[in-house]
């Protein structure tokens, strides 16, 4: 049996990598993948604590996070397609103004 601390360490490492990707990278696709990494690290901790305490609420929260992440990806990819058509770039610095 794997101890709970290993799951927590894995979640923290993935969270730090994702946060560094969001803060350092300038490509919008890489930033979105880093956000996914952040949310997946939270899911690992939800499921690990749910299993540790013999409670299924952690798994339920993880399913909700996955559903919200899927909706976020669908909206973000739609925005990216429109952005590439208008600006033809995916760099965060080049896309600073959104017009309505």
PDB file of N, CA and C in Angstrom:
ATOM      1  N   UNK A   1       0.838  -1.180   0.000  1.00  0.00           N
ATOM      2  CA  UNK A   1       0.000   0.000   0.000  1.00  0.00           C
ATOM      3  C   UNK A   1       0.886   1.248   0.000  1.00  0.00           C
ATOM      4  N   UNK A   2       0.546   2.174  -0.849  1.00  0.00           N
ATOM      5  CA  UNK A   2       1.314   3.410  -0.961  1.00  0.00           C
ATOM      6  C   UNK A   2       0.829   4.379   0.131  1.00  0.00           C
ATOM      7  N   UNK A   3       1.746   4.956   0.895  1.00  0.00           N
ATOM      8  CA  UNK A   3       1.306   5.892   1.953  1.00  0.00           C
ATOM      9  C   UNK A   3       0.743   7.186   1.385  1.00  0.00           C
ATOM     10  N   UNK A   4      -0.065   7.840   2.200  1.00  0.00           N
ATOM     11  CA  UNK A   4      -0.718   9.073   1.791  1.00  0.00           C
ATOM     12  C   UNK A   4       0.287  10.173   1.472  1.00  0.00           C
ATOM     13  N   UNK A   5       1.383  10.197   2.178  1.00  0.00           N
ATOM     14  CA  UNK A   5       2.376  11.261   1.969  1.00  0.00           C
ATOM     15  C   UNK A   5       2.950  11.245   0.559  1.00  0.00           C
ATOM     16  N   UNK A   6       3.054  10.078  -0.054  1.00  0.00           N
ATOM     17  CA  UNK A   6       3.565  10.003  -1.425  1.00  0.00           C
ATOM     18  C   UNK A   6       2.604  10.689  -2.397  1.00  0.00           C
ATOM     19  N   UNK A   7       1.309  10.484  -2.184  1.00  0.00           N
ATOM     20  CA  UNK A   7       0.322  11.143  -3.043  1.00  0.00           C
ATOM     21  C   UNK A   7       0.361  12.658  -2.849  1.00  0.00           C
ATOM     22  N   UNK A   8       0.527  13.083  -1.608  1.00  0.00           N
ATOM     23  CA  UNK A   8       0.598  14.519  -1.340  1.00  0.00           C
ATOM     24  C   UNK A   8       1.835  15.119  -2.004  1.00  0.00           C
ATOM     25  N   UNK A   9       2.954  14.434  -1.905  1.00  0.00           N
ATOM     26  CA  UNK A   9       4.187  14.930  -2.535  1.00  0.00           C
ATOM     27  C   UNK A   9       4.020  14.983  -4.054  1.00  0.00           C
ATOM     28  N   UNK A  10       3.412  13.958  -4.633  1.00  0.00           N
ATOM     29  CA  UNK A  10       3.163  13.964  -6.076  1.00  0.00           C
ATOM     30  C   UNK A  10       2.261  15.126  -6.470  1.00  0.00           C
ATOM     31  N   UNK A  11       1.199  15.352  -5.697  1.00  0.00           N
ATOM     32  CA  UNK A  11       0.306  16.470  -5.980  1.00  0.00           C
ATOM     33  C   UNK A  11       1.011  17.808  -5.875  1.00  0.00           C
ATOM     34  N   UNK A  12       1.865  17.964  -4.860  1.00  0.00           N
ATOM     35  CA  UNK A  12       2.598  19.230  -4.686  1.00  0.00           C
ATOM     36  C   UNK A  12       3.581  19.444  -5.829  1.00  0.00           C
ATOM     37  N   UNK A  13       4.276  18.391  -6.239  1.00  0.00           N
ATOM     38  CA  UNK A  13       5.241  18.519  -7.341  1.00  0.00           C
ATOM     39  C   UNK A  13       4.523  18.898  -8.636  1.00  0.00           C
ATOM     40  N   UNK A  14       3.400  18.236  -8.926  1.00  0.00           N
ATOM     41  CA  UNK A  14       2.651  18.580 -10.131  1.00  0.00           C
ATOM     42  C   UNK A  14       2.091  19.995 -10.055  1.00  0.00           C
ATOM     43  N   UNK A  15       1.658  20.402  -8.872  1.00  0.00           N
ATOM     44  CA  UNK A  15       1.131  21.755  -8.713  1.00  0.00           C
ATOM     45  C   UNK A  15       2.217  22.797  -8.940  1.00  0.00           C
ATOM     46  N   UNK A  16       3.404  22.558  -8.424  1.00  0.00           N
ATOM     47  CA  UNK A  16       4.509  23.510  -8.602  1.00  0.00           C
ATOM     48  C   UNK A  16       4.923  23.576 -10.071  1.00  0.00           C
ATOM     49  N   UNK A  17       4.980  22.432 -10.742  1.00  0.00           N
ATOM     50  CA  UNK A  17       5.321  22.434 -12.165  1.00  0.00           C
ATOM     51  C   UNK A  17       4.263  23.198 -12.964  1.00  0.00           C
ATOM     52  N   UNK A  18       2.991  22.966 -12.651  1.00  0.00           N
ATOM     53  CA  UNK A  18       1.920  23.677 -13.345  1.00  0.00           C
ATOM     54  C   UNK A  18       1.939  25.170 -13.077  1.00  0.00           C
ATOM     55  N   UNK A  19       2.181  25.556 -11.820  1.00  0.00           N
ATOM     56  CA  UNK A  19       2.242  26.984 -11.494  1.00  0.00           C
ATOM     57  C   UNK A  19       3.421  27.651 -12.190  1.00  0.00           C
ATOM     58  N   UNK A  20       4.549  26.967 -12.250  1.00  0.00           N
ATOM     59  CA  UNK A  20       5.701  27.517 -12.957  1.00  0.00           C
ATOM     60  C   UNK A  20       5.401  27.657 -14.449  1.00  0.00           C
ATOM     61  N   UNK A  21       4.689  26.704 -15.015  1.00  0.00           N
ATOM     62  CA  UNK A  21       4.315  26.787 -16.423  1.00  0.00           C
ATOM     63  C   UNK A  21       3.384  27.952 -16.709  1.00  0.00           C
ATOM     64  N   UNK A  22       2.459  28.219 -15.787  1.00  0.00           N
ATOM     65  CA  UNK A  22       1.548  29.349 -15.979  1.00  0.00           C
ATOM     66  C   UNK A  22       2.289  30.675 -15.861  1.00  0.00           C
ATOM     67  N   UNK A  23       3.208  30.761 -14.914  1.00  0.00           N
ATOM     68  CA  UNK A  23       3.881  32.031 -14.664  1.00  0.00           C
ATOM     69  C   UNK A  23       5.029  32.319 -15.626  1.00  0.00           C
ATOM     70  N   UNK A  24       5.699  31.277 -16.133  1.00  0.00           N
ATOM     71  CA  UNK A  24       6.910  31.482 -16.923  1.00  0.00           C
ATOM     72  C   UNK A  24       6.638  31.463 -18.425  1.00  0.00           C
ATOM     73  N   UNK A  25       5.799  30.570 -18.875  1.00  0.00           N
ATOM     74  CA  UNK A  25       5.605  30.391 -20.315  1.00  0.00           C
ATOM     75  C   UNK A  25       4.794  31.510 -20.923  1.00  0.00           C
ATOM     76  N   UNK A  26       4.984  31.730 -22.222  1.00  0.00           N
ATOM     77  CA  UNK A  26       4.285  32.787 -22.936  1.00  0.00           C
ATOM     78  C   UNK A  26       3.375  32.273 -24.045  1.00  0.00           C
ATOM     79  N   UNK A  27       3.368  30.973 -24.285  1.00  0.00           N
ATOM     80  CA  UNK A  27       2.489  30.388 -25.283  1.00  0.00           C
ATOM     81  C   UNK A  27       1.170  30.030 -24.603  1.00  0.00           C
ATOM     82  N   UNK A  28       0.063  30.421 -25.211  1.00  0.00           N
ATOM     83  CA  UNK A  28      -1.237  30.217 -24.586  1.00  0.00           C
ATOM     84  C   UNK A  28      -1.547  28.730 -24.433  1.00  0.00           C
ATOM     85  N   UNK A  29      -1.170  27.909 -25.398  1.00  0.00           N
ATOM     86  CA  UNK A  29      -1.429  26.472 -25.290  1.00  0.00           C
ATOM     87  C   UNK A  29      -0.672  25.853 -24.124  1.00  0.00           C
ATOM     88  N   UNK A  30       0.556  26.274 -23.911  1.00  0.00           N
ATOM     89  CA  UNK A  30       1.347  25.759 -22.789  1.00  0.00           C
ATOM     90  C   UNK A  30       0.743  26.221 -21.460  1.00  0.00           C
ATOM     91  N   UNK A  31       0.246  27.440 -21.427  1.00  0.00           N
ATOM     92  CA  UNK A  31      -0.402  27.938 -20.219  1.00  0.00           C
ATOM     93  C   UNK A  31      -1.659  27.117 -19.910  1.00  0.00           C
ATOM     94  N   UNK A  32      -2.440  26.795 -20.935  1.00  0.00           N
ATOM     95  CA  UNK A  32      -3.630  25.975 -20.719  1.00  0.00           C
ATOM     96  C   UNK A  32      -3.272  24.570 -20.248  1.00  0.00           C
ATOM     97  N   UNK A  33      -2.224  23.986 -20.802  1.00  0.00           N
ATOM     98  CA  UNK A  33      -1.793  22.666 -20.338  1.00  0.00           C
ATOM     99  C   UNK A  33      -1.287  22.725 -18.904  1.00  0.00           C
ATOM    100  N   UNK A  34      -0.657  23.828 -18.542  1.00  0.00           N
ATOM    101  CA  UNK A  34      -0.200  23.984 -17.162  1.00  0.00           C
ATOM    102  C   UNK A  34      -1.381  24.121 -16.205  1.00  0.00           C
ATOM    103  N   UNK A  35      -2.425  24.800 -16.644  1.00  0.00           N
ATOM    104  CA  UNK A  35      -3.637  24.875 -15.825  1.00  0.00           C
ATOM    105  C   UNK A  35      -4.260  23.496 -15.633  1.00  0.00           C
ATOM    106  N   UNK A  36      -4.242  22.685 -16.675  1.00  0.00           N
ATOM    107  CA  UNK A  36      -4.741  21.309 -16.555  1.00  0.00           C
ATOM    108  C   UNK A  36      -3.904  20.519 -15.553  1.00  0.00           C
ATOM    109  N   UNK A  37      -2.616  20.746 -15.566  1.00  0.00           N
ATOM    110  CA  UNK A  37      -1.733  20.072 -14.616  1.00  0.00           C
ATOM    111  C   UNK A  37      -2.047  20.488 -13.184  1.00  0.00           C
ATOM    112  N   UNK A  38      -2.337  21.768 -12.990  1.00  0.00           N
ATOM    113  CA  UNK A  38      -2.741  22.249 -11.669  1.00  0.00           C
ATOM    114  C   UNK A  38      -4.011  21.544 -11.193  1.00  0.00           C
ATOM    115  N   UNK A  39      -5.008  21.477 -12.057  1.00  0.00           N
ATOM    116  CA  UNK A  39      -6.268  20.858 -11.664  1.00  0.00           C
ATOM    117  C   UNK A  39      -6.123  19.356 -11.441  1.00  0.00           C
ATOM    118  N   UNK A  40      -5.284  18.693 -12.218  1.00  0.00           N
ATOM    119  CA  UNK A  40      -5.068  17.263 -12.015  1.00  0.00           C
ATOM    120  C   UNK A  40      -4.318  16.980 -10.722  1.00  0.00           C
ATOM    121  N   UNK A  41      -3.433  17.880 -10.311  1.00  0.00           N
ATOM    122  CA  UNK A  41      -2.755  17.690  -9.030  1.00  0.00           C
ATOM    123  C   UNK A  41      -3.753  17.802  -7.881  1.00  0.00           C
ATOM    124  N   UNK A  42      -4.706  18.695  -8.012  1.00  0.00           N
ATOM    125  CA  UNK A  42      -5.759  18.799  -6.992  1.00  0.00           C
ATOM    126  C   UNK A  42      -6.609  17.534  -6.980  1.00  0.00           C
ATOM    127  N   UNK A  43      -6.902  16.992  -8.154  1.00  0.00           N
ATOM    128  CA  UNK A  43      -7.669  15.738  -8.228  1.00  0.00           C
ATOM    129  C   UNK A  43      -6.946  14.589  -7.545  1.00  0.00           C
ATOM    130  N   UNK A  44      -5.637  14.522  -7.715  1.00  0.00           N
ATOM    131  CA  UNK A  44      -4.863  13.465  -7.054  1.00  0.00           C
ATOM    132  C   UNK A  44      -5.020  13.568  -5.544  1.00  0.00           C
ATOM    133  N   UNK A  45      -4.945  14.780  -5.025  1.00  0.00           N
ATOM    134  CA  UNK A  45      -5.098  14.955  -3.580  1.00  0.00           C
ATOM    135  C   UNK A  45      -6.520  14.658  -3.115  1.00  0.00           C
ATOM    136  N   UNK A  46      -7.537  15.069  -3.874  1.00  0.00           N
ATOM    137  CA  UNK A  46      -8.916  14.745  -3.512  1.00  0.00           C
ATOM    138  C   UNK A  46      -9.116  13.235  -3.403  1.00  0.00           C
ATOM    139  N   UNK A  47      -8.654  12.516  -4.411  1.00  0.00           N
ATOM    140  CA  UNK A  47      -8.859  11.068  -4.431  1.00  0.00           C
ATOM    141  C   UNK A  47      -8.026  10.386  -3.355  1.00  0.00           C
ATOM    142  N   UNK A  48      -6.809  10.850  -3.130  1.00  0.00           N
ATOM    143  CA  UNK A  48      -5.963  10.242  -2.102  1.00  0.00           C
ATOM    144  C   UNK A  48      -6.564  10.426  -0.709  1.00  0.00           C
ATOM    145  N   UNK A  49      -7.016  11.631  -0.407  1.00  0.00           N
ATOM    146  CA  UNK A  49      -7.624  11.857   0.906  1.00  0.00           C
ATOM    147  C   UNK A  49      -8.954  11.123   1.038  1.00  0.00           C
ATOM    148  N   UNK A  50      -9.713  11.046  -0.048  1.00  0.00           N
ATOM    149  CA  UNK A  50     -10.953  10.282  -0.005  1.00  0.00           C
ATOM    150  C   UNK A  50     -10.707   8.810   0.270  1.00  0.00           C
ATOM    151  N   UNK A  51      -9.684   8.263  -0.338  1.00  0.00           N
ATOM    152  CA  UNK A  51      -9.354   6.862  -0.095  1.00  0.00           C
ATOM    153  C   UNK A  51      -8.804   6.659   1.318  1.00  0.00           C
ATOM    154  N   UNK A  52      -8.012   7.608   1.788  1.00  0.00           N
ATOM    155  CA  UNK A  52      -7.415   7.499   3.119  1.00  0.00           C
ATOM    156  C   UNK A  52      -8.477   7.521   4.210  1.00  0.00           C
ATOM    157  N   UNK A  53      -9.478   8.369   4.056  1.00  0.00           N
ATOM    158  CA  UNK A  53     -10.523   8.488   5.064  1.00  0.00           C
ATOM    159  C   UNK A  53     -11.742   7.610   4.770  1.00  0.00           C
ATOM    160  N   UNK A  54     -11.648   6.744   3.774  1.00  0.00           N
ATOM    161  CA  UNK A  54     -12.752   5.858   3.368  1.00  0.00           C
ATOM    162  C   UNK A  54     -14.043   6.639   3.121  1.00  0.00           C
ATOM    163  N   UNK A  55     -13.914   7.719   2.388  1.00  0.00           N
ATOM    164  CA  UNK A  55     -15.041   8.581   2.073  1.00  0.00           C
ATOM    165  C   UNK A  55     -15.048   8.815   0.567  1.00  0.00           C
ATOM    166  N   UNK A  56     -16.199   8.764  -0.032  1.00  0.00           N
ATOM    167  CA  UNK A  56     -16.286   8.892  -1.483  1.00  0.00           C
ATOM    168  C   UNK A  56     -16.436  10.340  -1.945  1.00  0.00           C
ATOM    169  N   UNK A  57     -16.491  11.287  -1.018  1.00  0.00           N
ATOM    170  CA  UNK A  57     -16.676  12.688  -1.412  1.00  0.00           C
ATOM    171  C   UNK A  57     -15.492  13.238  -2.191  1.00  0.00           C
ATOM    172  N   UNK A  58     -14.289  12.749  -1.917  1.00  0.00           N
ATOM    173  CA  UNK A  58     -13.127  13.182  -2.684  1.00  0.00           C
ATOM    174  C   UNK A  58     -13.238  12.795  -4.150  1.00  0.00           C
ATOM    175  N   UNK A  59     -13.768  11.606  -4.397  1.00  0.00           N
ATOM    176  CA  UNK A  59     -13.957  11.168  -5.777  1.00  0.00           C
ATOM    177  C   UNK A  59     -15.053  11.966  -6.463  1.00  0.00           C
ATOM    178  N   UNK A  60     -16.085  12.333  -5.725  1.00  0.00           N
ATOM    179  CA  UNK A  60     -17.153  13.143  -6.298  1.00  0.00           C
ATOM    180  C   UNK A  60     -16.627  14.528  -6.673  1.00  0.00           C
ATOM    181  N   UNK A  61     -15.830  15.132  -5.784  1.00  0.00           N
ATOM    182  CA  UNK A  61     -15.231  16.426  -6.103  1.00  0.00           C
ATOM    183  C   UNK A  61     -14.308  16.313  -7.315  1.00  0.00           C
ATOM    184  N   UNK A  62     -13.579  15.222  -7.414  1.00  0.00           N
ATOM    185  CA  UNK A  62     -12.680  15.036  -8.559  1.00  0.00           C
ATOM    186  C   UNK A  62     -13.472  14.945  -9.857  1.00  0.00           C
ATOM    187  N   UNK A  63     -14.607  14.282  -9.832  1.00  0.00           N
ATOM    188  CA  UNK A  63     -15.441  14.189 -11.034  1.00  0.00           C
ATOM    189  C   UNK A  63     -15.970  15.563 -11.423  1.00  0.00           C
ATOM    190  N   UNK A  64     -16.372  16.370 -10.426  1.00  0.00           N
ATOM    191  CA  UNK A  64     -16.818  17.725 -10.727  1.00  0.00           C
ATOM    192  C   UNK A  64     -15.691  18.569 -11.307  1.00  0.00           C
ATOM    193  N   UNK A  65     -14.500  18.428 -10.769  1.00  0.00           N
ATOM    194  CA  UNK A  65     -13.359  19.185 -11.293  1.00  0.00           C
ATOM    195  C   UNK A  65     -13.065  18.765 -12.732  1.00  0.00           C
ATOM    196  N   UNK A  66     -13.154  17.480 -13.026  1.00  0.00           N
ATOM    197  CA  UNK A  66     -12.930  17.002 -14.394  1.00  0.00           C
ATOM    198  C   UNK A  66     -13.983  17.574 -15.342  1.00  0.00           C
ATOM    199  N   UNK A  67     -15.241  17.624 -14.901  1.00  0.00           N
ATOM    200  CA  UNK A  67     -16.309  18.179 -15.742  1.00  0.00           C
ATOM    201  C   UNK A  67     -16.092  19.668 -15.991  1.00  0.00           C
ATOM    202  N   UNK A  68     -15.723  20.397 -14.960  1.00  0.00           N
ATOM    203  CA  UNK A  68     -15.467  21.830 -15.123  1.00  0.00           C
ATOM    204  C   UNK A  68     -14.264  22.058 -16.021  1.00  0.00           C
ATOM    205  N   UNK A  69     -13.256  21.192 -15.899  1.00  0.00           N
ATOM    206  CA  UNK A  69     -12.069  21.304 -16.743  1.00  0.00           C
ATOM    207  C   UNK A  69     -12.410  21.059 -18.204  1.00  0.00           C
ATOM    208  N   UNK A  70     -13.277  20.098 -18.470  1.00  0.00           N
ATOM    209  CA  UNK A  70     -13.671  19.825 -19.853  1.00  0.00           C
ATOM    210  C   UNK A  70     -14.407  21.024 -20.451  1.00  0.00           C
ATOM    211  N   UNK A  71     -15.272  21.653 -19.671  1.00  0.00           N
ATOM    212  CA  UNK A  71     -15.973  22.842 -20.155  1.00  0.00           C
ATOM    213  C   UNK A  71     -14.997  23.991 -20.387  1.00  0.00           C
ATOM    214  N   UNK A  72     -14.043  24.134 -19.484  1.00  0.00           N
ATOM    215  CA  UNK A  72     -13.039  25.198 -19.627  1.00  0.00           C
ATOM    216  C   UNK A  72     -12.201  25.002 -20.884  1.00  0.00           C
ATOM    217  N   UNK A  73     -11.834  23.776 -21.171  1.00  0.00           N
ATOM    218  CA  UNK A  73     -11.039  23.486 -22.367  1.00  0.00           C
ATOM    219  C   UNK A  73     -11.837  23.773 -23.624  1.00  0.00           C
ATOM    220  N   UNK A  74     -13.115  23.424 -23.636  1.00  0.00           N
ATOM    221  CA  UNK A  74     -13.937  23.683 -24.821  1.00  0.00           C
ATOM    222  C   UNK A  74     -14.051  25.176 -25.094  1.00  0.00           C
ATOM    223  N   UNK A  75     -14.288  25.958 -24.062  1.00  0.00           N
ATOM    224  CA  UNK A  75     -14.398  27.408 -24.233  1.00  0.00           C
ATOM    225  C   UNK A  75     -13.051  28.011 -24.631  1.00  0.00           C
ATOM    226  N   UNK A  76     -11.982  27.572 -23.970  1.00  0.00           N
ATOM    227  CA  UNK A  76     -10.656  28.129 -24.266  1.00  0.00           C
ATOM    228  C   UNK A  76     -10.215  27.806 -25.688  1.00  0.00           C
ATOM    229  N   UNK A  77     -10.484  26.607 -26.157  1.00  0.00           N
ATOM    230  CA  UNK A  77     -10.088  26.272 -27.525  1.00  0.00           C
ATOM    231  C   UNK A  77     -10.899  27.057 -28.550  1.00  0.00           C
ATOM    232  N   UNK A  78     -12.155  27.320 -28.255  1.00  0.00           N
ATOM    233  CA  UNK A  78     -12.947  28.180 -29.138  1.00  0.00           C
ATOM    234  C   UNK A  78     -12.385  29.587 -29.198  1.00  0.00           C
ATOM    235  N   UNK A  79     -11.992  30.112 -28.044  1.00  0.00           N
ATOM    236  CA  UNK A  79     -11.380  31.439 -28.009  1.00  0.00           C
ATOM    237  C   UNK A  79     -10.053  31.438 -28.756  1.00  0.00           C
ATOM    238  N   UNK A  80      -9.282  30.370 -28.619  1.00  0.00           N
ATOM    239  CA  UNK A  80      -7.989  30.291 -29.312  1.00  0.00           C
ATOM    240  C   UNK A  80      -8.148  30.230 -30.822  1.00  0.00           C
ATOM    241  N   UNK A  81      -9.151  29.503 -31.287  1.00  0.00           N
ATOM    242  CA  UNK A  81      -9.383  29.441 -32.733  1.00  0.00           C
ATOM    243  C   UNK A  81      -9.743  30.829 -33.260  1.00  0.00           C
ATOM    244  N   UNK A  82     -10.603  31.541 -32.557  1.00  0.00           N
ATOM    245  CA  UNK A  82     -10.953  32.904 -32.971  1.00  0.00           C
ATOM    246  C   UNK A  82      -9.747  33.832 -32.898  1.00  0.00           C
ATOM    247  N   UNK A  83      -8.922  33.631 -31.899  1.00  0.00           N
ATOM    248  CA  UNK A  83      -7.731  34.459 -31.734  1.00  0.00           C
ATOM    249  C   UNK A  83      -6.731  34.241 -32.859  1.00  0.00           C
ATOM    250  N   UNK A  84      -6.516  32.997 -33.236  1.00  0.00           N
ATOM    251  CA  UNK A  84      -5.574  32.693 -34.320  1.00  0.00           C
ATOM    252  C   UNK A  84      -6.093  33.244 -35.641  1.00  0.00           C
ATOM    253  N   UNK A  85      -7.400  33.214 -35.831  1.00  0.00           N
ATOM    254  CA  UNK A  85      -7.948  33.767 -37.067  1.00  0.00           C
ATOM    255  C   UNK A  85      -7.757  35.277 -37.150  1.00  0.00           C
ATOM    256  N   UNK A  86      -7.867  35.952 -36.025  1.00  0.00           N
ATOM    257  CA  UNK A  86      -7.767  37.418 -36.027  1.00  0.00           C
ATOM    258  C   UNK A  86      -6.337  37.925 -35.902  1.00  0.00           C
ATOM    259  N   UNK A  87      -5.550  37.350 -35.011  1.00  0.00           N
ATOM    260  CA  UNK A  87      -4.210  37.863 -34.720  1.00  0.00           C
ATOM    261  C   UNK A  87      -3.093  36.995 -35.288  1.00  0.00           C
ATOM    262  N   UNK A  88      -3.374  35.759 -35.594  1.00  0.00           N
ATOM    263  CA  UNK A  88      -2.410  34.766 -36.086  1.00  0.00           C
ATOM    264  C   UNK A  88      -1.197  34.612 -35.173  1.00  0.00           C
ATOM    265  N   UNK A  89      -1.426  34.645 -33.867  1.00  0.00           N
ATOM    266  CA  UNK A  89      -0.360  34.405 -32.903  1.00  0.00           C
ATOM    267  C   UNK A  89      -0.948  33.748 -31.656  1.00  0.00           C
ATOM    268  N   UNK A  90      -0.123  33.024 -30.936  1.00  0.00           N
ATOM    269  CA  UNK A  90      -0.541  32.405 -29.686  1.00  0.00           C
ATOM    270  C   UNK A  90       0.301  32.868 -28.506  1.00  0.00           C
ATOM    271  N   UNK A  91       1.039  33.929 -28.676  1.00  0.00           N
ATOM    272  CA  UNK A  91       1.854  34.439 -27.578  1.00  0.00           C
ATOM    273  C   UNK A  91       1.019  35.348 -26.691  1.00  0.00           C
ATOM    274  N   UNK A  92       1.197  35.186 -25.388  1.00  0.00           N
ATOM    275  CA  UNK A  92       0.412  35.944 -24.430  1.00  0.00           C
ATOM    276  C   UNK A  92       0.718  37.432 -24.517  1.00  0.00           C
ATOM    277  N   UNK A  93       1.961  37.788 -24.743  1.00  0.00           N
ATOM    278  CA  UNK A  93       2.358  39.201 -24.796  1.00  0.00           C
ATOM    279  C   UNK A  93       1.762  39.920 -26.009  1.00  0.00           C
ATOM    280  N   UNK A  94       1.574  39.203 -27.105  1.00  0.00           N
ATOM    281  CA  UNK A  94       1.043  39.828 -28.316  1.00  0.00           C
ATOM    282  C   UNK A  94      -0.469  40.010 -28.256  1.00  0.00           C
ATOM    283  N   UNK A  95      -1.120  39.281 -27.390  1.00  0.00           N
ATOM    284  CA  UNK A  95      -2.574  39.332 -27.273  1.00  0.00           C
ATOM    285  C   UNK A  95      -2.916  39.989 -25.948  1.00  0.00           C
ATOM    286  N   UNK A  96      -2.922  41.293 -25.930  1.00  0.00           N
ATOM    287  CA  UNK A  96      -3.184  41.979 -24.670  1.00  0.00           C
ATOM    288  C   UNK A  96      -4.525  42.677 -24.654  1.00  0.00           C
ATOM    289  N   UNK A  97      -5.162  42.798 -25.803  1.00  0.00           N
ATOM    290  CA  UNK A  97      -6.417  43.547 -25.843  1.00  0.00           C
ATOM    291  C   UNK A  97      -7.507  42.690 -26.483  1.00  0.00           C
ATOM    292  N   UNK A  98      -8.625  42.563 -25.781  1.00  0.00           N
ATOM    293  CA  UNK A  98      -9.765  41.839 -26.312  1.00  0.00           C
ATOM    294  C   UNK A  98     -10.822  42.874 -26.736  1.00  0.00           C
ATOM    295  N   UNK A  99     -11.346  42.727 -27.929  1.00  0.00           N
ATOM    296  CA  UNK A  99     -12.365  43.635 -28.414  1.00  0.00           C
ATOM    297  C   UNK A  99     -13.706  42.910 -28.425  1.00  0.00           C
ATOM    298  N   UNK A 100     -14.760  43.642 -28.100  1.00  0.00           N
ATOM    299  CA  UNK A 100     -16.078  43.049 -28.012  1.00  0.00           C
ATOM    300  C   UNK A 100     -16.837  43.073 -29.293  1.00  0.00           C
TER     301      UNK A 100
END
